Amino acid sequence: MSKDIFVYIEQRDRVIQNVSFELIGEARRLVAVSGGNVCGVLVGNNIASLAKEVVANGADKVFVVDNKELEYYTTECYAQAVTAVVRKHSPNAMLFGASTIGRDLAPRISARVHTGLTADCTDLKIDEEGNLFMTRPAFGGSLFATIACPDHRPQMSTVRPGVMKKVEYDTNRAGEIITEDVAIDATKFAVKIVEEVKETKAAVKIEDSKILVSMGRGLENNLAQVKNFATVIGGTVSCSRAVVDAGVWKSDRQVGQTGKTVRPDVYFAMGISGAVQHIAGMDGSDLIIAINKDKTAAIFNTAHLGIVGDATAIMPELEKEILARK
Ligand SMILES: Cc1cc2nc3c(=O)[nH]c(=O)nc-3n(C[C@H](O)[C@H](O)[C@H](O)COP(=O)(O)OP(=O)(O)OC[C@H]3O[C@@H](n4cnc5c(N)ncnc54)[C@H](O)[C@@H]3O)c2cc1C
């Protein structure tokens, strides 16, 4: 077994997903304690040219499985490719993004290599012997559980997007790119992709937005006003789960434990009470500004700036101030 930490490099339509770079950043911090290399595992069809990007984002090595069978993500095909690389190189740990693909793929691989998997982690620590301590919310976010996997390797975990920090992008960084020739057994495929239909998603992902204007149940009848406020200040509208459950705004805009983890420069929490499940997704934001009618609302314990009052009346005042200063 090596000391290396592997990161599954998730690409969709040959675009590497941000979470993979975040995980490389985290793996760098871990190997600084445990030793070993940070290695990306890049799988797909016609993707070899992406390996340089993985190195520039902090990987020491990239294992590339480039095979026409891997054009579309299917569980079996990708599981075969990644499992082969893991078996061959025996890393100490492997990290996946807790994305739809990562959540599907990671358990398959952990089962095939007979190890444990901690899903949806929000914090990782390692000791000098390479033991990984994986922390995740439990019991609806009311406590955090730290899980170790002392008897099996690799230690595996999925990590939520937006939680870990990337290292600085550096095209001068040196790294080794290794082509892995994996024989894919198509007779094992139970699923065949017949047609790919793409859902139109929000142009801006809330995880990538610098300014988020997040609305809660208190503003569920004021979506148009919130959208207008967000446009004026150059932000993106996100929301609490209450707003998604009410069918007012889309689930891919939900912040929190069962939504997205975000860390924008500025997070407006408007008409949001501040339940632990919501806080879990936004407390890493640089500046949190809460507006709530109720001065005892829990959100004020997390906010850096708090305004007590009716957000529908405060938004136009803020707009005027912000426009004047622009
Ligand atoms: C397992 C589990 C997972 C969950 N995951 C998530 C998650 O990912 N994300 C999430 O958000 N929640 C999640 N929840 C739900 C969470 O517990 C809360 O129910 C939810 O966050 C409440 O949303 P809210 O703050 O918008 O609504 P409320 O709690 O109803 O708060 C509304 C607030 O608006 C204020 N208000 C009303 N009118 C105005 C006004 N005009 N101006 C200013 N303030 C006003 C009120 O004072 C109140 O504080 C989860 C729950 C469970 C059990």
Tab-separated table of C-alpha atoms and ligand atoms in Angstrom:
chain	number	residue	atom	x	y	z
A	1	MET	CA	0.000	0.000	0.000
A	2	SER	CA	1.278	3.466	-0.889
A	3	LYS	CA	0.855	6.664	1.124
A	4	ASP	CA	-0.769	8.342	-1.874
A	5	ILE	CA	-4.151	10.019	-1.766
A	6	PHE	CA	-6.235	9.569	-4.907
A	7	VAL	CA	-8.858	12.029	-6.067
A	8	TYR	CA	-11.512	11.010	-8.566
A	9	ILE	CA	-11.456	13.705	-11.248
A	10	GLU	CA	-15.051	14.146	-12.261
A	11	GLN	CA	-15.492	15.412	-15.804
A	12	ARG	CA	-18.794	16.022	-17.508
A	13	ASP	CA	-18.711	16.671	-21.247
A	14	ARG	CA	-14.933	16.976	-20.845
A	15	VAL	CA	-15.226	19.766	-18.288
A	16	ILE	CA	-13.625	18.984	-14.935
A	17	GLN	CA	-15.984	19.778	-12.085
A	18	ASN	CA	-14.868	22.302	-9.469
A	19	VAL	CA	-15.273	19.821	-6.628
A	20	SER	CA	-12.399	17.731	-8.025
A	21	PHE	CA	-10.053	20.715	-7.779
A	22	GLU	CA	-11.305	21.421	-4.262
A	23	LEU	CA	-10.495	17.816	-3.318
A	24	ILE	CA	-7.008	18.056	-4.803
A	25	GLY	CA	-6.510	21.122	-2.572
A	26	GLU	CA	-7.668	19.144	0.456
A	27	ALA	CA	-5.531	16.126	-0.490
A	28	ARG	CA	-2.483	18.463	-0.677
A	29	ARG	CA	-3.161	19.571	2.904
A	30	LEU	CA	-3.523	15.928	4.004
A	31	VAL	CA	-0.309	14.648	2.386
A	32	ALA	CA	1.566	17.533	4.010
A	33	VAL	CA	0.913	15.600	7.260
A	34	SER	CA	0.928	11.952	6.131
A	35	GLY	CA	3.397	12.070	3.226
A	36	GLY	CA	2.733	10.571	-0.211
A	37	ASN	CA	1.537	12.047	-3.469
A	38	VAL	CA	-1.744	13.543	-4.591
A	39	CYS	CA	-2.915	11.571	-7.617
A	40	GLY	CA	-5.872	12.351	-9.854
A	41	VAL	CA	-7.807	9.523	-11.505
A	42	LEU	CA	-9.196	10.884	-14.761
A	43	VAL	CA	-11.605	8.637	-16.640
A	44	GLY	CA	-13.550	9.194	-19.877
A	45	ASN	CA	-13.308	9.286	-23.658
A	46	ASN	CA	-10.995	11.790	-25.362
A	47	ILE	CA	-10.068	13.340	-22.037
A	48	ALA	CA	-6.280	12.856	-21.911
A	49	SER	CA	-5.658	16.539	-22.691
A	50	LEU	CA	-7.418	17.500	-19.424
A	51	ALA	CA	-4.684	15.886	-17.327
A	52	LYS	CA	-2.507	19.035	-17.508
A	53	GLU	CA	-5.302	20.990	-15.829
A	54	VAL	CA	-5.317	18.462	-12.983
A	55	VAL	CA	-1.573	18.973	-12.458
A	56	ALA	CA	-1.935	22.784	-12.620
A	57	ASN	CA	-4.524	22.475	-9.854
A	58	GLY	CA	-2.124	20.657	-7.545
A	59	ALA	CA	-1.820	16.935	-8.444
A	60	ASP	CA	1.604	15.236	-8.449
A	61	LYS	CA	0.402	12.459	-10.758
A	62	VAL	CA	-2.615	11.824	-12.948
A	63	PHE	CA	-3.714	8.339	-13.950
A	64	VAL	CA	-5.664	8.582	-17.192
A	65	VAL	CA	-8.070	5.945	-18.477
A	66	ASP	CA	-9.119	7.089	-21.946
A	67	ASN	CA	-11.469	4.615	-23.614
A	68	LYS	CA	-14.362	5.033	-26.056
A	69	GLU	CA	-16.581	2.907	-23.798
A	70	LEU	CA	-16.314	5.763	-21.270
A	71	GLU	CA	-17.968	8.429	-23.442
A	72	TYR	CA	-21.016	8.606	-21.130
A	73	TYR	CA	-21.054	8.050	-17.401
A	74	THR	CA	-22.559	4.685	-16.513
A	75	THR	CA	-21.964	3.084	-13.146
A	76	GLU	CA	-20.566	-0.265	-14.275
A	77	CYS	CA	-18.245	1.054	-16.930
A	78	TYR	CA	-16.722	3.785	-14.763
A	79	ALA	CA	-16.581	1.477	-11.729
A	80	GLN	CA	-14.534	-1.028	-13.738
A	81	ALA	CA	-12.082	1.657	-14.881
A	82	VAL	CA	-11.553	3.280	-11.466
A	83	THR	CA	-11.429	-0.048	-9.590
A	84	ALA	CA	-8.664	-1.296	-11.905
A	85	VAL	CA	-6.536	1.789	-11.152
A	86	VAL	CA	-7.183	1.525	-7.401
A	87	ARG	CA	-6.303	-2.188	-7.316
A	88	LYS	CA	-3.108	-1.630	-9.279
A	89	HIS	CA	-1.772	1.264	-7.189
A	90	SER	CA	-3.273	0.620	-3.705
A	91	PRO	CA	-3.607	4.213	-2.441
A	92	ASN	CA	-3.932	5.053	1.229
A	93	ALA	CA	-7.129	7.037	0.643
A	94	MET	CA	-9.436	8.074	-2.157
A	95	LEU	CA	-11.752	11.103	-2.292
A	96	PHE	CA	-14.797	11.667	-4.486
A	97	GLY	CA	-17.064	14.699	-4.803
A	98	ALA	CA	-20.452	14.122	-3.162
A	99	SER	CA	-22.068	14.887	-6.525
A	100	THR	CA	-24.654	12.688	-8.220
A	101	ILE	CA	-21.857	10.813	-9.982
A	102	GLY	CA	-19.537	10.620	-6.964
A	103	ARG	CA	-22.347	9.371	-4.730
A	104	ASP	CA	-23.121	6.657	-7.268
A	105	LEU	CA	-19.572	5.620	-8.094
A	106	ALA	CA	-17.771	5.691	-4.735
A	107	PRO	CA	-19.859	2.961	-3.012
A	108	ARG	CA	-19.421	0.629	-6.004
A	109	ILE	CA	-15.680	0.982	-5.812
A	110	SER	CA	-15.499	0.650	-2.042
A	111	ALA	CA	-17.537	-2.580	-2.264
A	112	ARG	CA	-15.297	-3.965	-5.014
A	113	VAL	CA	-12.075	-3.270	-3.125
A	114	HIS	CA	-13.614	-4.325	0.229
A	115	THR	CA	-13.233	-1.137	2.184
A	116	GLY	CA	-15.454	1.372	3.990
A	117	LEU	CA	-16.824	4.645	2.669
A	118	THR	CA	-17.872	7.721	4.646
A	119	ALA	CA	-20.392	9.685	2.632
A	120	ASP	CA	-20.997	13.443	2.537
A	121	CYS	CA	-18.025	14.543	4.640
A	122	THR	CA	-17.571	18.164	5.629
A	123	ASP	CA	-14.158	17.826	7.280
A	124	LEU	CA	-11.113	15.546	6.901
A	125	LYS	CA	-8.073	15.170	9.157
A	126	ILE	CA	-5.146	12.749	8.921
A	127	ASP	CA	-2.360	11.655	11.254
A	128	GLU	CA	1.272	10.960	10.419
A	129	GLU	CA	0.530	7.237	10.051
A	130	GLY	CA	-2.002	8.081	7.350
A	131	ASN	CA	-5.171	7.339	9.362
A	132	LEU	CA	-7.962	9.477	7.975
A	133	PHE	CA	-10.640	10.932	10.253
A	134	MET	CA	-13.755	11.725	8.247
A	135	THR	CA	-16.387	14.019	9.746
A	136	ARG	CA	-19.959	14.281	8.524
A	137	PRO	CA	-23.239	15.659	9.878
A	138	ALA	CA	-25.471	13.061	11.545
A	139	PHE	CA	-28.980	12.966	13.017
A	140	GLY	CA	-30.300	15.721	10.786
A	141	GLY	CA	-27.242	17.899	11.380
A	142	SER	CA	-27.688	18.075	15.148
A	143	LEU	CA	-24.281	16.456	15.697
A	144	PHE	CA	-21.114	15.723	13.754
A	145	ALA	CA	-19.737	12.187	13.629
A	146	THR	CA	-16.050	11.484	12.993
A	147	ILE	CA	-15.486	8.120	11.365
A	148	ALA	CA	-12.228	6.195	10.932
A	149	CYS	CA	-11.505	3.098	8.832
A	150	PRO	CA	-8.533	1.537	10.639
A	151	ASP	CA	-8.591	-1.980	9.179
A	152	HIS	CA	-9.070	-1.457	5.466
A	153	ARG	CA	-7.443	0.547	2.703
A	154	PRO	CA	-8.014	2.717	0.805
A	155	GLN	CA	-9.936	4.887	3.237
A	156	MET	CA	-12.702	6.344	1.114
A	157	SER	CA	-14.893	9.358	1.410
A	158	THR	CA	-17.241	11.553	-0.585
A	159	VAL	CA	-16.985	15.278	0.185
A	160	ARG	CA	-19.554	17.939	-0.493
A	161	PRO	CA	-18.842	20.483	-3.216
A	162	GLY	CA	-17.939	23.937	-1.943
A	163	VAL	CA	-16.508	22.778	1.398
A	164	MET	CA	-12.776	22.370	0.653
A	165	LYS	CA	-10.463	24.991	-0.783
A	166	LYS	CA	-8.553	24.713	-4.060
A	167	VAL	CA	-4.846	25.455	-4.202
A	168	GLU	CA	-3.611	28.189	-6.496
A	169	TYR	CA	-3.771	27.311	-10.205
A	170	ASP	CA	-0.200	27.090	-11.525
A	171	THR	CA	0.572	26.017	-15.092
A	172	ASN	CA	4.277	25.738	-14.192
A	173	ARG	CA	3.631	22.983	-11.660
A	174	ALA	CA	5.342	19.719	-12.640
A	175	GLY	CA	3.437	16.455	-12.546
A	176	GLU	CA	3.496	12.999	-14.062
A	177	ILE	CA	0.755	11.905	-16.448
A	178	ILE	CA	0.383	8.130	-16.650
A	179	THR	CA	-1.832	6.380	-19.200
A	180	GLU	CA	-3.587	3.333	-17.785
A	181	ASP	CA	-4.668	0.681	-20.232
A	182	VAL	CA	-7.769	-0.837	-18.634
A	183	ALA	CA	-9.694	-3.619	-20.373
A	184	ILE	CA	-13.394	-2.773	-20.004
A	185	ASP	CA	-15.681	-5.827	-19.931
A	186	ALA	CA	-18.798	-4.721	-21.859
A	187	THR	CA	-20.544	-8.055	-21.170
A	188	LYS	CA	-21.079	-6.815	-17.571
A	189	PHE	CA	-23.038	-3.731	-18.646
A	190	ALA	CA	-26.658	-3.915	-17.514
A	191	VAL	CA	-27.451	-0.426	-18.820
A	192	LYS	CA	-27.020	1.012	-22.281
A	193	ILE	CA	-27.292	4.764	-23.019
A	194	VAL	CA	-29.793	5.159	-25.840
A	195	GLU	CA	-30.186	8.919	-25.820
A	196	GLU	CA	-28.889	11.814	-23.730
A	197	VAL	CA	-31.406	14.545	-22.887
A	198	LYS	CA	-29.997	17.568	-21.083
A	199	GLU	CA	-32.046	19.495	-18.547
A	200	THR	CA	-31.626	23.256	-18.777
A	201	LYS	CA	-29.995	24.246	-15.524
A	202	ALA	CA	-29.330	27.620	-13.957
A	203	ALA	CA	-26.703	29.479	-15.997
A	204	VAL	CA	-24.833	30.261	-12.787
A	205	LYS	CA	-24.201	27.609	-10.168
A	206	ILE	CA	-24.789	28.907	-6.660
A	207	GLU	CA	-21.560	27.198	-5.524
A	208	ASP	CA	-19.623	29.428	-7.953
A	209	SER	CA	-21.393	32.735	-7.213
A	210	LYS	CA	-19.534	35.496	-5.380
A	211	ILE	CA	-22.752	37.132	-4.111
A	212	LEU	CA	-25.775	35.093	-3.043
A	213	VAL	CA	-29.136	36.537	-2.166
A	214	SER	CA	-30.798	33.744	-0.252
A	215	MET	CA	-34.497	33.849	0.486
A	216	GLY	CA	-36.407	31.928	3.119
A	217	ARG	CA	-40.034	31.195	3.897
A	218	GLY	CA	-40.432	34.781	5.099
A	219	LEU	CA	-40.095	35.949	1.487
A	220	GLU	CA	-41.698	33.071	-0.371
A	221	ASN	CA	-44.294	35.410	-1.878
A	222	ASN	CA	-41.652	37.926	-2.957
A	223	LEU	CA	-39.551	35.990	-5.480
A	224	ALA	CA	-39.784	38.738	-8.129
A	225	GLN	CA	-38.535	41.379	-5.699
A	226	VAL	CA	-35.676	39.157	-4.524
A	227	LYS	CA	-34.666	38.400	-8.146
A	228	ASN	CA	-34.665	42.114	-8.902
A	229	PHE	CA	-32.543	42.880	-5.831
A	230	ALA	CA	-30.064	40.141	-6.842
A	231	THR	CA	-29.810	41.566	-10.381
A	232	VAL	CA	-29.189	45.098	-9.100
A	233	ILE	CA	-26.350	44.002	-6.805
A	234	GLY	CA	-24.894	41.439	-9.250
A	235	GLY	CA	-25.853	38.383	-7.204
A	236	THR	CA	-27.601	35.036	-7.689
A	237	VAL	CA	-30.783	33.938	-5.921
A	238	SER	CA	-30.493	30.914	-3.647
A	239	CYS	CA	-32.923	29.765	-0.956
A	240	SER	CA	-33.726	27.672	2.096
A	241	ARG	CA	-35.385	24.278	1.878
A	242	ALA	CA	-38.725	25.731	2.984
A	243	VAL	CA	-38.823	27.697	-0.273
A	244	VAL	CA	-38.020	24.620	-2.380
A	245	ASP	CA	-40.628	22.555	-0.507
A	246	ALA	CA	-43.198	25.276	-1.225
A	247	GLY	CA	-42.383	24.955	-4.943
A	248	VAL	CA	-41.317	28.611	-5.133
A	249	TRP	CA	-37.699	28.140	-6.235
A	250	LYS	CA	-35.600	25.353	-7.736
A	251	SER	CA	-33.942	22.574	-5.771
A	252	ASP	CA	-30.547	23.253	-7.376
A	253	ARG	CA	-30.639	26.660	-5.598
A	254	GLN	CA	-31.154	25.184	-2.114
A	255	VAL	CA	-28.440	25.899	0.440
A	256	GLY	CA	-27.869	23.577	3.376
A	257	GLN	CA	-27.319	20.076	4.548
A	258	THR	CA	-29.501	18.504	1.881
A	259	GLY	CA	-28.748	21.258	-0.626
A	260	LYS	CA	-25.515	22.911	-1.706
A	261	THR	CA	-22.617	24.077	0.445
A	262	VAL	CA	-21.615	27.593	-0.547
A	263	ARG	CA	-18.907	30.029	0.532
A	264	PRO	CA	-19.502	33.269	-1.418
A	265	ASP	CA	-17.877	36.600	-0.647
A	266	VAL	CA	-21.290	37.919	0.486
A	267	TYR	CA	-24.323	35.893	1.602
A	268	PHE	CA	-27.617	37.677	2.201
A	269	ALA	CA	-29.957	35.568	4.369
A	270	MET	CA	-33.378	37.173	4.053
A	271	GLY	CA	-36.445	35.800	5.795
A	272	ILE	CA	-34.416	32.759	6.873
A	273	SER	CA	-34.660	31.675	10.512
A	274	GLY	CA	-31.227	30.004	10.705
A	275	ALA	CA	-31.957	26.299	11.258
A	276	VAL	CA	-28.799	24.188	11.778
A	277	GLN	CA	-29.451	22.386	8.491
A	278	HIS	CA	-29.340	25.709	6.639
A	279	ILE	CA	-26.337	27.068	8.535
A	280	ALA	CA	-24.370	23.887	7.669
A	281	GLY	CA	-24.401	24.962	4.021
A	282	MET	CA	-23.401	28.639	4.313
A	283	ASP	CA	-21.424	29.363	7.467
A	284	GLY	CA	-18.148	29.399	5.521
A	285	SER	CA	-19.256	32.534	3.634
A	286	ASP	CA	-16.907	35.511	4.002
A	287	LEU	CA	-19.616	38.034	4.925
A	288	ILE	CA	-23.093	37.013	6.071
A	289	ILE	CA	-25.780	39.697	6.171
A	290	ALA	CA	-29.059	38.612	7.751
A	291	ILE	CA	-32.373	40.433	7.493
A	292	ASN	CA	-35.154	39.107	9.684
A	293	LYS	CA	-38.250	40.534	11.345
A	294	ASP	CA	-37.586	38.537	14.483
A	295	LYS	CA	-34.676	39.891	16.521
A	296	THR	CA	-34.317	36.530	18.306
A	297	ALA	CA	-33.930	34.555	15.039
A	298	ALA	CA	-31.021	32.075	15.211
A	299	ILE	CA	-29.577	33.400	11.946
A	300	PHE	CA	-28.259	36.425	13.860
A	301	ASN	CA	-25.908	34.106	15.808
A	302	THR	CA	-24.131	33.259	12.550
A	303	ALA	CA	-24.436	36.574	10.690
A	304	HIS	CA	-21.631	39.130	10.656
A	305	LEU	CA	-24.177	41.907	10.095
A	306	GLY	CA	-27.791	41.764	11.179
A	307	ILE	CA	-30.732	43.969	10.232
A	308	VAL	CA	-33.972	43.538	12.175
A	309	GLY	CA	-36.953	44.422	10.025
A	310	ASP	CA	-39.132	43.585	7.055
A	311	ALA	CA	-36.864	42.540	4.176
A	312	THR	CA	-39.397	43.698	1.573
A	313	ALA	CA	-39.022	47.247	2.900
A	314	ILE	CA	-35.257	47.025	3.474
A	315	MET	CA	-34.328	45.704	0.002
A	316	PRO	CA	-35.264	48.929	-1.868
A	317	GLU	CA	-33.271	51.000	0.644
A	318	LEU	CA	-30.230	48.747	0.232
A	319	GLU	CA	-30.581	48.889	-3.562
A	320	LYS	CA	-30.496	52.693	-3.461
A	321	GLU	CA	-27.409	52.721	-1.208
A	322	ILE	CA	-25.564	50.115	-3.261
A	323	LEU	CA	-26.347	51.821	-6.574
A	324	ALA	CA	-25.253	55.173	-5.176
A	325	ARG	CA	-21.917	53.704	-4.056
A	326	LYS	CA	-21.388	51.868	-7.382
B	1	LIG	C1	-32.802	16.164	7.612
B	1	LIG	C2	-33.123	17.611	7.328
B	1	LIG	C3	-32.400	18.256	6.327
B	1	LIG	C4	-32.672	19.604	6.048
B	1	LIG	N1	-31.930	20.235	5.082
B	1	LIG	C5	-32.114	21.558	4.899
B	1	LIG	C6	-31.297	22.273	3.948
B	1	LIG	O1	-30.464	21.724	3.247
B	1	LIG	N2	-31.505	23.596	3.825
B	1	LIG	C7	-32.442	24.295	4.556
B	1	LIG	O2	-32.565	25.509	4.383
B	1	LIG	N3	-33.224	23.630	5.435
B	1	LIG	C8	-33.099	22.298	5.606
B	1	LIG	N4	-33.910	21.645	6.468
B	1	LIG	C9	-35.073	22.380	7.036
B	1	LIG	C10	-34.707	23.250	8.226
B	1	LIG	O3	-34.775	22.504	9.400
B	1	LIG	C11	-35.687	24.433	8.340
B	1	LIG	O4	-37.001	23.928	8.416
B	1	LIG	C12	-35.632	25.405	7.168
B	1	LIG	O5	-34.288	25.793	6.935
B	1	LIG	C13	-36.480	26.639	7.483
B	1	LIG	O6	-36.467	27.494	6.383
B	1	LIG	P1	-36.669	29.051	6.575
B	1	LIG	O7	-35.638	29.595	7.483
B	1	LIG	O8	-36.765	29.623	5.199
B	1	LIG	O9	-38.144	29.129	7.187
B	1	LIG	P2	-38.637	29.462	8.663
B	1	LIG	O10	-37.913	28.674	9.681
B	1	LIG	O11	-40.110	29.365	8.639
B	1	LIG	O12	-38.192	30.981	8.883
B	1	LIG	C14	-38.766	32.068	8.222
B	1	LIG	C15	-38.139	33.328	8.817
B	1	LIG	O13	-38.537	34.444	8.056
B	1	LIG	C16	-38.718	35.548	8.940
B	1	LIG	N5	-39.595	36.502	8.237
B	1	LIG	C17	-40.905	36.377	7.911
B	1	LIG	N6	-41.310	37.396	7.150
B	1	LIG	C18	-40.210	38.219	6.983
B	1	LIG	C19	-39.985	39.443	6.298
B	1	LIG	N7	-40.932	40.051	5.577
B	1	LIG	N8	-38.745	40.003	6.365
B	1	LIG	C20	-37.759	39.429	7.090
B	1	LIG	N9	-37.921	38.263	7.757
B	1	LIG	C21	-39.117	37.661	7.690
B	1	LIG	C22	-39.302	34.934	10.193
B	1	LIG	O14	-39.051	35.753	11.314
B	1	LIG	C23	-38.542	33.604	10.251
B	1	LIG	O15	-37.355	33.737	11.036
B	1	LIG	C24	-33.683	20.313	6.769
B	1	LIG	C25	-34.389	19.639	7.753
B	1	LIG	C26	-34.116	18.312	8.037
B	1	LIG	C27	-34.885	17.629	9.130
